[in-house]
Amino acid sequence: MASRVETNIGRQQFRKSLLAWYDLHRRDLPWRTSRDPYRVWLSEIMLQQTRVAAVIEHYHEFLRRFPTIEKLASAREPSVLAAWSGLGYYRRARMLHAAAKVVVREHGGKFPSSAEQLRALPGIGRYTSSAIASIAFDESVPVVDGNVERVLQRVAGKRLSEEQLWQAAGRFLDHSRPGDFNQAMMELGAIVCTPRAPQCLTCPVVAQCATRGELAATNRPASQKKREIHYVLDCRDGKVLLVRRPLDASLMAGMWELPEVSVIPGNHNPSFTLRHSITVTDYAVKVFRAAVPPECRGKWIPEDRLRRVALTGLARKILRKAGVLPPTLKISHER
Ligand code: SF4
């Protein structure tokens, strides 16, 4: 780290300023009202690669369906996936379900309380184990996610390797309030030290920051591939035709989506288009309101049951844009 903050006094000032700011300015998010490890764990898994607004929408509903870890452990996988539908990255839901079973079977339904023990559970890595242990159990362990990484690198004024980031996060950690400190770092990255145009004038740690702005960009090659795909949206009598992805598909196995077609139906222009990115591919998605081709094998799902169906993220996006599902909430920052 840059010498500007690599003194005990500098780090103490950093902690004090950051926590004072967090106490005053943190967002009122539903999972912050409880230190119950089940709720902390659920929110941390949901927040991985998903916008806060989408998580808020699903968090309450998921807890309504599975209010305890025992309920989750005894649920059938399709019910868990349906409750997860719209959050994407369904492997997280499967791992969550698997971990719930382990906690109930091997720990009597009580969460292990240290990061090291938590890491032995399915789907819980270095970040998540430290987040749960610090927030729910006050263990003095740091976290590094995308937001913390950005803050630390800007404060340091240089790019840091993964191990350097974890070491720096550990040096800055406030041992008297580790859970709050970790959340404060993530909150700072989410709403002040944002990827573009950070708000340095209102930043609580501006005095300790070596960059005070965006770090110079690296020369990373653009590696996203581009692809165009076509879907048919066929709605009749309050039902929509969906197809199920193969159970052995490598992505989103068993989830429901609109029928994809390689030939554009009739001479139609698309009803609408949208963009969607999955891992390294950017899709231009064209949606045609038309009758599905006769060879298409699918299922007519009543529109009022769609919320309980395990839809792919893209299917949900299309159905929202088409007005078949209600629109989602909007929020401007990610965490
Ligand atoms: Fe980020 Fe600006 Fe604060 Fe530095 S001063 S941590 S760049 S918001």
PDB file of N, CA and C in Angstrom, residues 21 27 29 31-32 46-56 89 92 127 145-148 150-151 183-196 330-335:
ATOM      1  N   TRP A  21     -18.974   7.283   9.067  1.00  0.00           N
ATOM      2  CA  TRP A  21     -19.769   7.505   7.847  1.00  0.00           C
ATOM      3  C   TRP A  21     -20.815   6.398   7.691  1.00  0.00           C
ATOM      4  N   ARG A  27     -27.263   2.205   3.790  1.00  0.00           N
ATOM      5  CA  ARG A  27     -28.611   1.979   3.265  1.00  0.00           C
ATOM      6  C   ARG A  27     -29.375   1.054   4.204  1.00  0.00           C
ATOM      7  N   LEU A  29     -31.130  -1.772   4.384  1.00  0.00           N
ATOM      8  CA  LEU A  29     -31.405  -2.987   3.600  1.00  0.00           C
ATOM      9  C   LEU A  29     -31.955  -4.074   4.526  1.00  0.00           C
ATOM     10  N   TRP A  31     -31.621  -7.228   5.079  1.00  0.00           N
ATOM     11  CA  TRP A  31     -30.772  -8.204   5.767  1.00  0.00           C
ATOM     12  C   TRP A  31     -29.895  -7.550   6.844  1.00  0.00           C
ATOM     13  N   ARG A  32     -29.911  -6.220   6.903  1.00  0.00           N
ATOM     14  CA  ARG A  32     -29.118  -5.554   7.945  1.00  0.00           C
ATOM     15  C   ARG A  32     -29.869  -5.437   9.265  1.00  0.00           C
ATOM     16  N   MET A  46     -27.149 -14.457  -2.288  1.00  0.00           N
ATOM     17  CA  MET A  46     -27.974 -13.767  -3.283  1.00  0.00           C
ATOM     18  C   MET A  46     -27.247 -12.562  -3.887  1.00  0.00           C
ATOM     19  N   LEU A  47     -26.457 -11.868  -3.075  1.00  0.00           N
ATOM     20  CA  LEU A  47     -25.812 -10.636  -3.547  1.00  0.00           C
ATOM     21  C   LEU A  47     -24.646 -10.886  -4.499  1.00  0.00           C
ATOM     22  N   GLN A  48     -24.192 -12.142  -4.568  1.00  0.00           N
ATOM     23  CA  GLN A  48     -23.073 -12.418  -5.475  1.00  0.00           C
ATOM     24  C   GLN A  48     -23.552 -12.221  -6.910  1.00  0.00           C
ATOM     25  N   GLN A  49     -22.974 -11.319  -7.624  1.00  0.00           N
ATOM     26  CA  GLN A  49     -23.240 -11.050  -9.042  1.00  0.00           C
ATOM     27  C   GLN A  49     -24.693 -10.647  -9.318  1.00  0.00           C
ATOM     28  N   THR A  50     -25.396 -10.158  -8.315  1.00  0.00           N
ATOM     29  CA  THR A  50     -26.792  -9.768  -8.517  1.00  0.00           C
ATOM     30  C   THR A  50     -27.040  -8.394  -7.906  1.00  0.00           C
ATOM     31  N   ARG A  51     -27.861  -7.588  -8.576  1.00  0.00           N
ATOM     32  CA  ARG A  51     -28.126  -6.234  -8.106  1.00  0.00           C
ATOM     33  C   ARG A  51     -28.932  -6.249  -6.813  1.00  0.00           C
ATOM     34  N   VAL A  52     -28.678  -5.261  -5.976  1.00  0.00           N
ATOM     35  CA  VAL A  52     -29.376  -5.161  -4.692  1.00  0.00           C
ATOM     36  C   VAL A  52     -30.891  -5.162  -4.891  1.00  0.00           C
ATOM     37  N   ALA A  53     -31.383  -4.431  -5.903  1.00  0.00           N
ATOM     38  CA  ALA A  53     -32.836  -4.335  -6.119  1.00  0.00           C
ATOM     39  C   ALA A  53     -33.432  -5.714  -6.367  1.00  0.00           C
ATOM     40  N   ALA A  54     -32.764  -6.513  -7.187  1.00  0.00           N
ATOM     41  CA  ALA A  54     -33.283  -7.853  -7.483  1.00  0.00           C
ATOM     42  C   ALA A  54     -33.248  -8.711  -6.225  1.00  0.00           C
ATOM     43  N   VAL A  55     -32.209  -8.542  -5.402  1.00  0.00           N
ATOM     44  CA  VAL A  55     -32.106  -9.342  -4.176  1.00  0.00           C
ATOM     45  C   VAL A  55     -33.220  -8.956  -3.204  1.00  0.00           C
ATOM     46  N   ILE A  56     -33.469  -7.659  -3.055  1.00  0.00           N
ATOM     47  CA  ILE A  56     -34.542  -7.222  -2.140  1.00  0.00           C
ATOM     48  C   ILE A  56     -35.850  -7.891  -2.537  1.00  0.00           C
ATOM     49  N   TYR A  89     -27.581 -17.398 -12.185  1.00  0.00           N
ATOM     50  CA  TYR A  89     -26.489 -18.205 -11.615  1.00  0.00           C
ATOM     51  C   TYR A  89     -27.054 -19.264 -10.650  1.00  0.00           C
ATOM     52  N   ARG A  92     -25.721 -21.326  -7.553  1.00  0.00           N
ATOM     53  CA  ARG A  92     -25.740 -20.807  -6.176  1.00  0.00           C
ATOM     54  C   ARG A  92     -26.911 -21.384  -5.389  1.00  0.00           C
ATOM     55  N   TYR A 127     -14.533 -15.444   0.444  1.00  0.00           N
ATOM     56  CA  TYR A 127     -15.282 -14.219   0.718  1.00  0.00           C
ATOM     57  C   TYR A 127     -16.501 -14.508   1.599  1.00  0.00           C
ATOM     58  N   ASP A 145     -14.367  -8.248  -1.821  1.00  0.00           N
ATOM     59  CA  ASP A 145     -15.215  -8.481  -2.999  1.00  0.00           C
ATOM     60  C   ASP A 145     -14.863  -7.396  -4.017  1.00  0.00           C
ATOM     61  N   GLY A 146     -15.640  -7.281  -5.073  1.00  0.00           N
ATOM     62  CA  GLY A 146     -15.305  -6.310  -6.120  1.00  0.00           C
ATOM     63  C   GLY A 146     -15.268  -4.882  -5.603  1.00  0.00           C
ATOM     64  N   ASN A 147     -16.190  -4.541  -4.699  1.00  0.00           N
ATOM     65  CA  ASN A 147     -16.225  -3.180  -4.160  1.00  0.00           C
ATOM     66  C   ASN A 147     -15.019  -2.899  -3.268  1.00  0.00           C
ATOM     67  N   VAL A 148     -14.694  -3.859  -2.407  1.00  0.00           N
ATOM     68  CA  VAL A 148     -13.541  -3.672  -1.504  1.00  0.00           C
ATOM     69  C   VAL A 148     -12.258  -3.580  -2.330  1.00  0.00           C
ATOM     70  N   ARG A 150     -11.861  -2.418  -5.315  1.00  0.00           N
ATOM     71  CA  ARG A 150     -11.746  -1.098  -5.952  1.00  0.00           C
ATOM     72  C   ARG A 150     -11.311  -0.034  -4.944  1.00  0.00           C
ATOM     73  N   VAL A 151     -11.924  -0.058  -3.750  1.00  0.00           N
ATOM     74  CA  VAL A 151     -11.578   0.934  -2.724  1.00  0.00           C
ATOM     75  C   VAL A 151     -10.101   0.789  -2.346  1.00  0.00           C
ATOM     76  N   GLN A 183     -18.808  -4.449   6.110  1.00  0.00           N
ATOM     77  CA  GLN A 183     -19.970  -3.935   5.370  1.00  0.00           C
ATOM     78  C   GLN A 183     -19.763  -2.489   4.954  1.00  0.00           C
ATOM     79  N   ALA A 184     -19.049  -1.732   5.793  1.00  0.00           N
ATOM     80  CA  ALA A 184     -18.785  -0.323   5.457  1.00  0.00           C
ATOM     81  C   ALA A 184     -17.882  -0.214   4.228  1.00  0.00           C
ATOM     82  N   MET A 185     -16.897  -1.088   4.143  1.00  0.00           N
ATOM     83  CA  MET A 185     -16.018  -1.069   2.955  1.00  0.00           C
ATOM     84  C   MET A 185     -16.818  -1.373   1.700  1.00  0.00           C
ATOM     85  N   MET A 186     -17.702  -2.370   1.795  1.00  0.00           N
ATOM     86  CA  MET A 186     -18.498  -2.742   0.626  1.00  0.00           C
ATOM     87  C   MET A 186     -19.485  -1.625   0.285  1.00  0.00           C
ATOM     88  N   GLU A 187     -20.039  -1.010   1.324  1.00  0.00           N
ATOM     89  CA  GLU A 187     -21.002   0.079   1.109  1.00  0.00           C
ATOM     90  C   GLU A 187     -20.309   1.282   0.454  1.00  0.00           C
ATOM     91  N   LEU A 188     -19.100   1.581   0.919  1.00  0.00           N
ATOM     92  CA  LEU A 188     -18.362   2.704   0.326  1.00  0.00           C
ATOM     93  C   LEU A 188     -18.145   2.459  -1.167  1.00  0.00           C
ATOM     94  N   GLY A 189     -17.743   1.234  -1.501  1.00  0.00           N
ATOM     95  CA  GLY A 189     -17.520   0.909  -2.912  1.00  0.00           C
ATOM     96  C   GLY A 189     -18.805   0.940  -3.719  1.00  0.00           C
ATOM     97  N   ALA A 190     -19.927   0.605  -3.072  1.00  0.00           N
ATOM     98  CA  ALA A 190     -21.206   0.537  -3.803  1.00  0.00           C
ATOM     99  C   ALA A 190     -21.804   1.911  -4.052  1.00  0.00           C
ATOM    100  N   ILE A 191     -21.646   2.838  -3.106  1.00  0.00           N
ATOM    101  CA  ILE A 191     -22.385   4.100  -3.287  1.00  0.00           C
ATOM    102  C   ILE A 191     -21.508   5.356  -3.344  1.00  0.00           C
ATOM    103  N   VAL A 192     -20.222   5.261  -3.022  1.00  0.00           N
ATOM    104  CA  VAL A 192     -19.359   6.455  -3.108  1.00  0.00           C
ATOM    105  C   VAL A 192     -18.189   6.201  -4.058  1.00  0.00           C
ATOM    106  N   CYS A 193     -17.440   5.163  -3.790  1.00  0.00           N
ATOM    107  CA  CYS A 193     -16.262   4.859  -4.612  1.00  0.00           C
ATOM    108  C   CYS A 193     -16.702   3.940  -5.759  1.00  0.00           C
ATOM    109  N   THR A 194     -17.578   4.462  -6.583  1.00  0.00           N
ATOM    110  CA  THR A 194     -18.207   3.672  -7.639  1.00  0.00           C
ATOM    111  C   THR A 194     -17.236   3.438  -8.803  1.00  0.00           C
ATOM    112  N   PRO A 195     -17.512   2.438  -9.636  1.00  0.00           N
ATOM    113  CA  PRO A 195     -16.568   2.150 -10.729  1.00  0.00           C
ATOM    114  C   PRO A 195     -16.306   3.371 -11.613  1.00  0.00           C
ATOM    115  N   ARG A 196     -17.372   4.105 -11.957  1.00  0.00           N
ATOM    116  CA  ARG A 196     -17.212   5.326 -12.763  1.00  0.00           C
ATOM    117  C   ARG A 196     -17.545   6.528 -11.887  1.00  0.00           C
ATOM    118  N   LYS A 330     -35.968  -0.648  -9.577  1.00  0.00           N
ATOM    119  CA  LYS A 330     -34.698  -0.172 -10.105  1.00  0.00           C
ATOM    120  C   LYS A 330     -33.894   0.495  -8.999  1.00  0.00           C
ATOM    121  N   ILE A 331     -32.598   0.246  -8.968  1.00  0.00           N
ATOM    122  CA  ILE A 331     -31.713   0.917  -8.007  1.00  0.00           C
ATOM    123  C   ILE A 331     -30.414   1.162  -8.736  1.00  0.00           C
ATOM    124  N   SER A 332     -29.713   2.235  -8.407  1.00  0.00           N
ATOM    125  CA  SER A 332     -28.622   2.623  -9.290  1.00  0.00           C
ATOM    126  C   SER A 332     -27.287   1.993  -8.945  1.00  0.00           C
ATOM    127  N   HIS A 333     -27.140   1.425  -7.762  1.00  0.00           N
ATOM    128  CA  HIS A 333     -25.810   0.904  -7.415  1.00  0.00           C
ATOM    129  C   HIS A 333     -25.874  -0.578  -7.107  1.00  0.00           C
ATOM    130  N   GLU A 334     -24.762  -1.241  -7.410  1.00  0.00           N
ATOM    131  CA  GLU A 334     -24.664  -2.668  -7.112  1.00  0.00           C
ATOM    132  C   GLU A 334     -23.917  -2.866  -5.822  1.00  0.00           C
ATOM    133  N   ARG A 335     -24.140  -3.965  -5.193  1.00  0.00           N
ATOM    134  CA  ARG A 335     -23.278  -4.407  -4.115  1.00  0.00           C
ATOM    135  C   ARG A 335     -23.181  -5.904  -4.306  1.00  0.00           C
TER     136      ARG A 335
END
